[in-house]
Coordinates of C-alpha atoms in Angstrom, one line a residue:
M20 CA 40.9 -8.0 -10.2
I21 CA 38.0 -6.1 -11.7
I22 CA 35.9 -6.5 -8.6
S23 CA 38.8 -5.8 -6.2
S24 CA 40.1 -2.7 -8.1
S25 CA 36.5 -1.4 -8.4
I26 CA 35.7 -1.8 -4.7
A27 CA 39.0 -0.2 -3.8
L28 CA 37.5 3.0 -5.1
L29 CA 34.9 3.0 -2.4
D30 CA 35.5 4.5 1.0
N31 CA 35.0 2.2 4.0
K32 CA 31.4 3.0 4.7
I33 CA 30.3 2.5 1.1
K34 CA 32.3 -0.7 0.9
E35 CA 30.5 -2.0 4.0
Q36 CA 27.1 -1.2 2.5
F37 CA 28.1 -2.7 -0.9
W38 CA 29.3 -6.0 0.5
S39 CA 26.2 -6.1 2.7
L40 CA 24.0 -6.0 -0.4
C41 CA 26.1 -8.6 -2.2
L42 CA 26.1 -11.0 0.7
R43 CA 22.3 -10.4 1.2
A44 CA 21.7 -11.2 -2.4
F45 CA 23.3 -14.6 -2.3
G46 CA 22.1 -15.5 1.2
K47 CA 25.6 -15.7 2.6
T48 CA 27.5 -14.6 5.6
P49 CA 31.0 -12.9 5.4
N50 CA 32.7 -16.1 6.5
S51 CA 31.0 -18.3 4.0
F52 CA 31.4 -16.1 1.0
P53 CA 34.9 -14.6 0.7
P54 CA 35.4 -12.6 -2.5
K55 CA 38.3 -14.8 -3.7
K56 CA 35.9 -17.8 -4.1
I57 CA 33.3 -16.0 -6.3
T58 CA 32.4 -17.9 -9.4
I59 CA 32.4 -16.3 -12.9
S60 CA 28.6 -16.1 -12.9
I61 CA 28.4 -14.6 -9.5
A62 CA 31.3 -12.2 -10.4
V63 CA 29.2 -10.8 -13.3
A64 CA 26.3 -10.3 -10.9
V65 CA 28.5 -8.6 -8.3
V66 CA 30.1 -6.2 -10.9
S67 CA 26.6 -5.4 -12.0
I68 CA 25.5 -4.7 -8.4
Y69 CA 28.5 -2.5 -7.9
A70 CA 27.8 -0.5 -11.1
A71 CA 24.2 0.0 -10.0
F72 CA 25.3 0.8 -6.4
R73 CA 27.5 3.6 -7.6
K74 CA 24.7 5.0 -9.8
L75 CA 22.4 5.0 -6.8
T76 CA 24.7 7.3 -4.7
Q77 CA 24.4 10.3 -7.0
P78 CA 21.2 12.0 -8.3
P79 CA 21.1 13.1 -12.0
P80 CA 22.8 16.4 -12.6
Q81 CA 19.5 18.4 -12.8
L82 CA 18.6 17.4 -9.2
R83 CA 22.0 18.0 -7.6
N84 CA 21.1 21.6 -6.5
L85 CA 18.2 20.3 -4.4
P86 CA 18.7 19.4 -0.7
R87 CA 18.9 15.7 -0.2
P88 CA 19.7 13.3 2.7
G89 CA 23.0 11.6 2.8
F90 CA 22.7 8.5 0.6
L91 CA 24.2 6.1 3.1
Q92 CA 22.2 7.5 5.9
Y93 CA 18.9 7.3 3.9
V94 CA 19.5 3.8 2.4
S95 CA 20.7 2.3 5.7
T96 CA 17.4 3.3 7.3
I97 CA 15.6 1.3 4.6
L98 CA 17.8 -1.8 4.9
M99 CA 17.5 -1.7 8.7
N100 CA 13.7 -1.2 8.6
K101 CA 13.9 1.9 10.7
P102 CA 10.5 3.3 11.4
Y103 CA 9.8 5.9 8.8
D104 CA 8.3 8.4 11.2
N105 CA 11.7 8.5 12.9
V106 CA 13.4 8.8 9.5
L107 CA 11.2 11.9 8.8
K108 CA 12.3 13.7 11.9
E109 CA 16.0 12.6 11.8
V110 CA 16.7 12.5 8.1
I111 CA 14.0 14.1 6.0
Y112 CA 12.8 17.2 7.8
P113 CA 16.2 18.7 8.4
V114 CA 16.7 18.5 4.6
A115 CA 13.2 19.3 3.3
F116 CA 12.7 22.3 5.5
K117 CA 15.9 24.0 4.5
A118 CA 13.8 26.0 2.0
D119 CA 10.2 27.3 2.0
H120 CA 9.4 25.0 -1.0
G121 CA 9.8 21.9 1.1
L122 CA 11.3 19.9 -1.7
Y123 CA 14.1 17.3 -1.4
A124 CA 15.7 14.8 -3.7
A125 CA 16.0 11.1 -2.9
F126 CA 16.4 7.7 -4.5
G127 CA 13.2 5.6 -4.6
L128 CA 11.6 2.6 -6.2
F129 CA 11.7 4.1 -9.7
G130 CA 14.9 6.1 -9.4
W131 CA 15.8 9.6 -8.3
S132 CA 12.8 11.9 -7.7
V133 CA 11.9 15.2 -6.3
Y134 CA 9.8 14.7 -3.2
I135 CA 7.1 17.2 -2.2
T136 CA 6.2 17.8 1.5
D137 CA 4.0 20.9 1.0
S138 CA 0.2 20.8 0.5
V139 CA 0.1 23.7 -2.1
A140 CA 2.8 22.0 -4.2
A141 CA 0.9 18.7 -3.8
R142 CA -2.3 20.3 -5.3
K143 CA -0.3 21.5 -8.3
L144 CA 1.3 18.1 -8.9
L145 CA -2.0 16.1 -8.6
T146 CA -4.3 18.4 -10.6
K147 CA -2.0 19.4 -13.5
T148 CA -1.8 16.0 -15.3
D149 CA -0.7 17.7 -18.5
L150 CA 2.4 19.1 -16.8
F151 CA 3.0 16.0 -14.6
P152 CA 2.0 12.7 -16.4
K153 CA 2.8 9.4 -14.7
I154 CA 6.1 7.8 -15.6
N155 CA 5.8 4.7 -17.8
I156 CA 7.3 1.8 -15.9
I157 CA 5.3 -1.0 -17.5
N158 CA 8.2 -1.9 -19.9
S159 CA 11.0 -0.8 -17.6
Q160 CA 13.5 -3.0 -15.7
H161 CA 10.7 -3.6 -13.2
Q162 CA 8.7 -5.8 -15.6
H163 CA 10.7 -8.9 -14.6
T164 CA 10.6 -8.3 -10.9
L165 CA 8.2 -10.1 -8.6
F166 CA 6.4 -6.8 -7.9
G167 CA 6.4 -5.9 -11.6
R168 CA 5.0 -9.2 -12.8
F169 CA 2.3 -9.1 -10.1
A170 CA 1.2 -5.5 -10.2
V171 CA 2.9 -3.4 -12.9
G172 CA 0.8 -4.2 -15.9
P173 CA -1.5 -2.4 -18.3
N174 CA -3.9 -1.3 -15.5
I175 CA -5.4 2.0 -14.4
I176 CA -2.7 2.3 -11.7
F177 CA 0.4 2.3 -13.8
L178 CA -0.7 3.1 -17.3
P179 CA 0.4 6.6 -18.3
H180 CA -2.3 9.1 -19.1
G181 CA -3.6 8.4 -22.6
P182 CA -6.3 6.6 -24.7
Q183 CA -5.7 3.1 -23.1
W184 CA -6.0 4.5 -19.6
K185 CA -9.1 6.5 -20.5
A186 CA -10.7 3.5 -22.1
Q187 CA -10.1 1.4 -18.9
R188 CA -11.3 4.1 -16.6
S189 CA -14.6 4.4 -18.5
V190 CA -15.1 0.7 -17.7
M191 CA -13.8 0.8 -14.2
N192 CA -15.7 3.8 -13.0
P193 CA -19.2 2.2 -13.5
A194 CA -17.9 -1.1 -11.9
F195 CA -16.6 0.6 -8.8
N196 CA -19.6 2.9 -8.5
R197 CA -22.0 0.0 -8.7
S198 CA -19.9 -2.2 -6.3
M199 CA -20.8 -1.5 -2.7
P200 CA -21.0 -5.0 -1.1
V201 CA -21.9 -3.8 2.4
R202 CA -23.8 -7.0 3.2
L203 CA -20.8 -9.1 2.2
F204 CA -18.5 -7.1 4.5
G205 CA -21.0 -7.5 7.3
E206 CA -21.2 -11.3 6.8
L207 CA -17.5 -11.6 6.7
T208 CA -17.3 -9.7 10.0
Q209 CA -19.7 -12.1 11.5
K210 CA -17.5 -15.0 10.3
L211 CA -14.6 -13.2 11.9
F212 CA -16.4 -12.9 15.2
V213 CA -16.5 -16.7 15.4
Q214 CA -12.7 -16.8 15.3
L215 CA -12.2 -13.8 17.7
D216 CA -14.6 -15.2 20.3
K217 CA -12.3 -18.2 20.7
T218 CA -9.6 -16.1 22.4
A219 CA -11.5 -12.9 23.4
D220 CA -11.3 -12.3 27.2
S221 CA -8.3 -14.6 27.5
S222 CA -5.4 -13.6 25.2
P223 CA -4.7 -10.7 22.8
I224 CA -5.1 -11.0 19.1
D225 CA -2.6 -10.3 16.4
V226 CA -4.6 -7.5 14.8
L227 CA -2.7 -7.2 11.5
D228 CA -2.9 -10.9 10.9
I229 CA -6.6 -10.9 11.6
M230 CA -7.3 -7.9 9.4
N231 CA -5.0 -9.3 6.6
R232 CA -7.2 -12.4 6.6
W233 CA -10.5 -10.5 6.7
T234 CA -9.5 -8.1 3.9
L235 CA -8.1 -11.0 1.8
D236 CA -11.4 -12.7 1.9
A237 CA -13.2 -9.4 1.2
I238 CA -11.1 -8.6 -1.9
G239 CA -11.2 -12.2 -3.2
I240 CA -15.0 -12.5 -3.0
A241 CA -15.8 -8.9 -3.9
G242 CA -13.1 -8.7 -6.5
F243 CA -13.6 -11.9 -8.5
D244 CA -15.8 -14.2 -6.5
F245 CA -13.0 -16.4 -5.2
D246 CA -13.0 -17.4 -1.5
F247 CA -9.5 -17.6 0.0
D248 CA -11.2 -18.8 3.2
A249 CA -8.4 -16.9 5.0
I250 CA -10.6 -16.0 8.0
T251 CA -11.1 -19.6 9.1
N252 CA -7.9 -21.2 7.6
K253 CA -4.9 -18.9 7.6
N254 CA -2.6 -21.7 6.4
S255 CA -4.6 -22.7 3.4
E256 CA -2.7 -23.2 0.1
W257 CA -3.8 -20.0 -1.6
V258 CA -3.5 -17.8 1.5
T259 CA 0.1 -19.0 2.0
R260 CA 0.9 -18.6 -1.7
Y261 CA -0.5 -15.0 -1.7
H262 CA 1.5 -14.0 1.4
H263 CA 4.7 -15.4 0.0
I264 CA 4.2 -13.3 -3.1
M265 CA 3.4 -10.1 -1.2
G266 CA 6.2 -10.6 1.3
G267 CA 8.7 -11.2 -1.5
S268 CA 7.4 -8.1 -3.3
R269 CA 8.4 -5.9 -0.3
D270 CA 12.0 -7.2 -0.2
A271 CA 14.2 -4.1 0.1
L272 CA 17.1 -5.6 -1.8
Y273 CA 15.2 -6.4 -4.9
Q274 CA 13.4 -3.0 -4.8
L275 CA 16.7 -1.2 -4.8
L276 CA 18.4 -3.5 -7.3
P277 CA 15.6 -4.7 -9.6
F278 CA 17.9 -6.0 -12.3
L279 CA 18.8 -8.9 -10.0
E280 CA 15.4 -10.5 -11.0
S281 CA 16.1 -10.4 -14.8
P282 CA 15.7 -13.9 -16.3
R283 CA 19.4 -14.0 -16.9
L284 CA 20.3 -13.5 -13.2
R285 CA 17.3 -14.9 -11.4
A286 CA 18.6 -18.5 -11.5
L287 CA 21.3 -17.4 -9.2
F288 CA 18.8 -16.9 -6.4
P289 CA 16.8 -20.2 -5.8
K290 CA 14.6 -18.8 -3.1
R291 CA 13.6 -15.9 -5.2
N292 CA 13.0 -18.2 -8.1
Q293 CA 10.6 -20.3 -6.0
I294 CA 8.5 -17.2 -5.2
H295 CA 8.3 -16.5 -8.9
H296 CA 7.0 -20.0 -9.4
E297 CA 4.4 -19.3 -6.7
L298 CA 3.4 -16.2 -8.6
D299 CA 3.0 -18.3 -11.8
L300 CA 0.5 -20.5 -10.1
F301 CA -1.4 -17.6 -8.6
L302 CA -1.7 -15.9 -12.0
E303 CA -2.8 -19.1 -13.7
K304 CA -5.6 -19.4 -11.1
M305 CA -6.7 -15.9 -11.8
Q306 CA -6.6 -16.5 -15.6
E307 CA -8.8 -19.6 -15.0
I308 CA -11.3 -17.5 -13.1
I309 CA -11.4 -14.8 -15.8
A310 CA -11.9 -17.4 -18.6
H311 CA -14.8 -18.9 -16.6
K312 CA -16.5 -15.5 -16.1
R313 CA -16.1 -14.7 -19.8
E314 CA -17.7 -18.0 -20.7
I315 CA -20.7 -17.2 -18.5
L316 CA -21.0 -13.7 -20.0
N317 CA -20.8 -15.1 -23.6
N318 CA -23.5 -17.6 -22.8
N319 CA -25.7 -14.8 -21.4
E320 CA -25.9 -16.4 -18.1
F321 CA -25.3 -13.4 -16.0
A322 CA -28.8 -13.6 -14.4
T323 CA -28.2 -13.7 -10.6
N324 CA -30.1 -13.2 -7.4
K325 CA -27.5 -10.7 -6.2
K326 CA -28.2 -7.0 -6.3
T327 CA -25.9 -5.1 -8.6
N328 CA -24.0 -3.5 -5.7
E329 CA -23.2 -7.0 -4.3
K330 CA -21.8 -8.4 -7.6
D331 CA -18.1 -9.0 -7.8
L332 CA -15.9 -6.4 -9.6
L333 CA -14.8 -8.8 -12.3
T334 CA -18.5 -9.4 -13.2
L335 CA -19.2 -5.7 -13.2
M336 CA -16.1 -4.9 -15.3
L337 CA -17.1 -7.4 -17.9
E338 CA -20.7 -6.2 -17.9
A339 CA -19.6 -2.6 -18.2
A340 CA -17.3 -3.4 -21.1
K341 CA -20.2 -5.3 -22.9
E342 CA -22.6 -2.4 -22.3
E343 CA -20.1 0.0 -23.9
N344 CA -19.4 -2.4 -26.8
G345 CA -15.8 -2.2 -25.5
K346 CA -13.4 -5.0 -24.9
L347 CA -10.9 -5.5 -22.1
T348 CA -8.2 -8.1 -23.0
D349 CA -7.5 -10.8 -20.5
E350 CA -4.1 -9.2 -19.9
E351 CA -5.8 -5.9 -19.0
I352 CA -8.3 -7.6 -16.7
M353 CA -5.5 -9.6 -15.0
A354 CA -3.4 -6.5 -14.5
N355 CA -6.4 -4.6 -13.0
L356 CA -7.3 -7.5 -10.6
C357 CA -3.7 -7.6 -9.4
G358 CA -3.8 -3.8 -9.1
F359 CA -6.9 -4.2 -6.9
F360 CA -4.9 -6.5 -4.6
L361 CA -2.0 -4.0 -4.5
A362 CA -4.3 -1.0 -3.7
G363 CA -7.0 -2.6 -1.8
H364 CA -5.7 -5.4 0.4
D365 CA -2.6 -4.5 2.5
T366 CA -3.5 -0.8 2.6
T367 CA -7.0 -1.5 4.0
S368 CA -5.9 -4.2 6.4
N369 CA -3.3 -1.7 7.8
A370 CA -5.8 1.1 7.9
I371 CA -8.2 -1.0 10.0
S372 CA -5.4 -2.2 12.2
Y373 CA -4.2 1.4 12.9
A374 CA -7.8 2.5 13.6
L375 CA -8.3 -0.3 16.2
Y376 CA -5.0 0.7 17.8
N377 CA -6.1 4.4 18.0
L378 CA -9.4 3.3 19.5
A379 CA -7.7 1.0 22.0
T380 CA -5.3 3.9 23.1
H381 CA -8.1 6.5 23.3
P382 CA -10.9 5.0 25.4
D383 CA -13.0 8.3 25.2
I384 CA -12.9 8.3 21.4
Q385 CA -13.7 4.5 21.4
E386 CA -16.8 5.1 23.6
K387 CA -18.0 7.9 21.5
A388 CA -17.7 5.8 18.3
R389 CA -19.5 2.9 20.1
D390 CA -22.3 5.2 21.1
E391 CA -22.7 6.3 17.5
A392 CA -22.8 2.7 16.3
N393 CA -25.4 1.7 19.0
R394 CA -27.5 4.7 18.2
I395 CA -27.7 3.9 14.5
L396 CA -27.6 0.0 14.6
G397 CA -29.3 -0.5 17.9
S398 CA -28.0 -1.4 21.3
E399 CA -29.5 -4.9 21.5
P400 CA -26.7 -7.5 22.2
I401 CA -26.9 -9.2 18.7
D402 CA -24.9 -8.8 15.5
V403 CA -26.5 -6.3 13.1
L404 CA -25.5 -6.0 9.5
P405 CA -25.3 -2.3 8.6
T406 CA -26.9 -1.0 5.4
V407 CA -25.5 1.6 3.0
E408 CA -27.8 4.2 4.5
Q409 CA -26.7 3.4 8.1
I410 CA -22.9 3.6 7.4
N411 CA -23.4 6.9 5.7
E412 CA -24.9 8.2 9.0
M413 CA -21.8 7.3 11.0
T414 CA -20.0 10.6 10.6
Y415 CA -17.9 10.3 13.7
T416 CA -16.6 6.9 12.6
Q417 CA -15.7 8.5 9.2
M418 CA -13.7 11.2 11.1
I419 CA -11.8 8.5 13.0
I420 CA -11.0 6.7 9.7
K421 CA -9.8 9.9 8.1
E422 CA -7.6 10.9 11.0
T423 CA -6.2 7.4 11.2
M424 CA -5.2 7.5 7.6
R425 CA -3.6 10.9 8.2
V426 CA -1.6 10.2 11.3
N427 CA -0.8 6.6 10.5
T428 CA 0.2 6.9 6.8
I429 CA 0.4 3.6 5.0
V430 CA 1.9 4.3 1.6
Q431 CA 5.0 6.5 1.4
N432 CA 4.5 8.0 -2.0
I433 CA 2.6 7.9 -5.3
V434 CA 4.0 6.6 -8.6
S435 CA 6.3 9.4 -9.8
R436 CA 5.3 11.9 -12.4
K437 CA 7.6 13.2 -15.1
V438 CA 7.9 16.9 -15.7
V439 CA 7.3 17.7 -19.3
E440 CA 8.7 21.2 -19.1
D441 CA 10.5 23.4 -16.7
V442 CA 8.0 24.2 -14.0
D443 CA 7.9 26.3 -10.8
I444 CA 7.0 24.4 -7.7
G445 CA 6.9 26.6 -4.6
G446 CA 9.5 29.0 -6.0
F447 CA 11.9 26.3 -7.2
V448 CA 12.1 25.5 -10.9
V449 CA 12.0 21.7 -11.4
P450 CA 13.7 21.0 -14.7
K451 CA 12.1 19.2 -17.6
G452 CA 12.6 15.4 -17.5
A453 CA 12.8 15.2 -13.7
Q454 CA 10.6 12.8 -11.7
V455 CA 8.4 14.3 -9.0
T456 CA 6.4 12.5 -6.3
L457 CA 4.7 13.1 -2.9
D458 CA 6.2 12.1 0.5
I459 CA 2.7 11.4 1.8
M460 CA 3.7 10.9 5.4
A461 CA 5.7 14.1 5.4
I462 CA 2.6 16.0 4.2
H463 CA 0.4 14.3 6.7
R464 CA 2.9 15.0 9.6
N465 CA 4.1 18.4 8.4
P466 CA 3.8 20.9 11.3
K467 CA 3.5 23.7 8.7
I468 CA 0.3 22.2 7.5
W469 CA -1.2 20.5 10.6
K470 CA -1.4 21.7 14.2
N471 CA 0.2 19.1 16.6
P472 CA 0.5 16.7 13.6
D473 CA 1.5 13.6 15.7
E474 CA -1.6 13.9 17.9
F475 CA -4.6 11.7 17.0
N476 CA -7.6 14.0 16.9
P477 CA -10.6 13.0 14.8
E478 CA -12.3 16.4 15.5
R479 CA -9.9 17.8 12.8
F480 CA -12.3 16.4 10.3
E481 CA -15.6 17.7 11.7
P482 CA -17.5 20.2 9.5
G483 CA -15.7 23.6 9.6
G484 CA -12.7 22.0 11.4
E485 CA -9.0 22.1 10.7
A486 CA -9.1 19.7 7.7
E487 CA -11.5 22.0 5.8
K488 CA -9.1 24.9 6.3
V489 CA -6.2 22.8 5.2
T490 CA -8.1 21.8 2.1
K491 CA -8.7 25.4 1.1
M492 CA -5.0 26.0 1.1
G493 CA -3.9 22.9 -0.7
L494 CA -4.0 19.1 -0.5
G495 CA -2.9 18.1 3.0
W496 CA -4.8 14.8 3.2
V497 CA -3.8 12.5 0.3
P498 CA -3.9 8.8 1.4
F499 CA -5.7 8.0 -1.8
S500 CA -3.8 10.6 -3.9
N501 CA -6.1 13.1 -5.6
G502 CA -7.1 14.5 -9.0
A503 CA -7.7 12.4 -12.1
R504 CA -5.4 9.6 -10.9
Q505 CA -6.9 9.3 -7.5
C506 CA -7.2 5.7 -6.3
I507 CA -10.3 4.2 -7.9
G508 CA -10.8 1.9 -4.9
K509 CA -11.1 4.8 -2.4
N510 CA -14.9 4.3 -1.7
F511 CA -14.5 0.5 -1.7
S512 CA -11.8 0.7 1.0
L513 CA -13.7 3.3 3.1
T514 CA -16.8 1.2 2.9
E515 CA -15.0 -1.8 4.2
Q516 CA -13.7 0.2 7.2
R517 CA -17.1 1.8 7.9
V518 CA -18.7 -1.6 8.1
I519 CA -16.2 -3.6 10.2
I520 CA -15.2 -0.9 12.7
P521 CA -18.7 -0.2 14.1
M522 CA -19.5 -3.9 14.2
L523 CA -16.3 -4.6 16.2
L524 CA -17.1 -1.8 18.6
R525 CA -20.6 -3.1 19.3
K526 CA -19.2 -6.6 20.0
Y527 CA -15.9 -5.8 21.9
E528 CA -14.1 -3.3 24.1
L529 CA -10.5 -2.7 22.9
S530 CA -7.4 -2.2 24.9
L531 CA -3.6 -2.7 24.7
P532 CA -1.8 -5.4 26.7
D533 CA 0.2 -4.1 29.7
D534 CA 3.5 -5.1 28.1
S535 CA 2.7 -3.6 24.6
I536 CA 5.6 -2.1 22.7
H537 CA 3.1 0.4 21.3
K538 CA 2.3 2.1 24.6
D539 CA 3.8 5.5 23.7
K540 CA 3.2 5.3 19.9
V541 CA 2.7 2.6 17.3
V542 CA 5.9 1.1 16.1
I543 CA 6.1 0.6 12.4
S544 CA 8.3 -0.9 9.7
G545 CA 8.4 -1.3 6.0
I546 CA 9.7 0.1 2.8
G547 CA 7.2 1.9 0.5
S548 CA 4.3 0.9 2.7
F549 CA 4.2 0.8 6.5
S550 CA 2.8 -1.7 8.9
A551 CA 2.6 -1.9 12.7
V552 CA 5.1 -4.4 14.3
N553 CA 3.5 -7.2 16.2
L554 CA 0.4 -5.2 17.1
Q555 CA -1.5 -7.1 19.8
I556 CA -4.9 -5.9 21.1
K557 CA -7.1 -7.3 23.9
L558 CA -10.7 -7.8 23.2
K559 CA -13.4 -7.9 26.0
K560 CA -16.7 -9.3 24.8
R561 CA -19.7 -7.1 25.3
Y562 CA -22.2 -9.9 24.3

C-alpha cells in the first residue's frame, strides 16, 4: 500500500522512469518482477529509491530561479548513454544560453549544482579557493559506494582545502616534479609495437582497448612498481579485476542512487557485492605493495640504479615524506595511489585514443606531426626512445594534444565547490551554501569562447594564436582544471602522450576503416567521463 499510494502520486513519465530504476537495481524485467511480489526487504529498498527519486527531481530552493533542463529529459539522456555532445546542443545550450552568465542548474554525482559554461566565470571559480572551497565528500553517502571506496579517500583530489591537503601537496609536488619516466613510456611503447605488428596491415585495432592496456601498465609501473602485464595479457587476473572495478564505478544507477550500496542494502545486489569483493582484493594487493616499500625505506635500501626521474611515484612519495620529516599514513598513501588511477589511467587512455582518431581523420595534420617526429628523432626505420629534451621540442605534437583535449573532452566536470558567501558570478548572485562546478565540455565547445568550436584545429594553440587570446579573457581550456587544485598529474599525462604519439606516427600510418561509425564525428558514451564507442583504426606499417 505504501509503495502503490506513493507511486500513484507520480505522473506517467515519472512512474516509468521510477520503475525503470527499480527493475534495473534488482536485475529484473517487468514480467519477472511485478510489484505485488516484492518482499519486505526489497519493499524497504524500493520506498527508499522512491524517496530519493522524488528528491532528485527538484533542486534546492536557492537554485530554483536558475534555468535548468527538464529533469526527465536530462536524466534519461544519462540512463540511455546518449552522447554528451548531443546533450549539450539539445538540452544544455538552450538552457545555459538563456542569460549572459551562462549558468544552469542540474543534478550531478554530488547533488544539485550550479554549472558554469563561461570562461571568465571559470577563472573566478578556480582561482578564488577562499570563496569556493571543495565540498567534503569523504564522509558522505559516497564513502560506501564502489567509486567512493576506490577513489574518494583522504587524498589530494578530494580533501577539502586545509592543513591535511597542504601537507600532502608538499609531499606530492616534489614526487611528481621528479617523476618523468620518459624511458619507461618509450619501452612500453616498443612492447606495444610487438602486439600491434601482429595485426597491422591486415585488420583494424580496438584503439581504446590497446591504450587502456598501455596506460594501465604505465601507471602500474610508474605509480608503484607493479606490472599488470596488460599489454601482452589483457585477460590476466589483475587486469580483469581492475576493469571490473572501474566498469562498476561508472554504473549510472549507483551514481544516481549511491545509498543502494550502503552495507545494509548491498546484500540485495549479489553482482554488485561481487565487484566490492574484487575491490577488497585489489586494495589488499596495494596495501601489500605499500608495506613492502615502507620496509625497504626503513632498512635504508633505497639505493637503486634508476635515475630519480625514472623511480616510481610511491618510492618518490615516501622519500619526499622522509626528507621533510613528515609522515604519510598508509590510508593516505592508498587513497592517493587510487586517486592516481582515477586521474591518470582512463583519462590518458581516452586522450591518446582521441588523438589517434583525429590524426587518422586529418591526414595532413598526421603527416605534419610525423615530419616533426622524424626531424627530431631521425627518419631511420628503427624504434627510437625519445628523451625529455626531444619531447620538449615537439611543439606541433603538443598543439595536437591540447586541441584534442579541448574538442574531445574526457571529464564532464570537476568536483563541486561550495559557496561560502553570496557571490556574483557573471551578473548572477549565487547564494551561500550552493554547489558550483564547471561543465568542461560546454566551456570547450562554447561558440561564445571558441571560433568554430567543433572543428579540430591544432593551430589554435600556436604562439599568438586563438588559445592565447582566450586565456587573456578567462579559462577556456580546463581539461586538468586550474588554480591551486589543478590536477597534479597534468605533466605526467602530457608526458605519456608526447612519448607514445610520435613513436606511433614514425612506425605506422593511421586511417579509419571504410565502415567506421566515426566517419563524420567520433561517437561517444559515458556518464561523468566520455569514451569513444568501438573505435577501430587501421595501421599500415612504415617499417
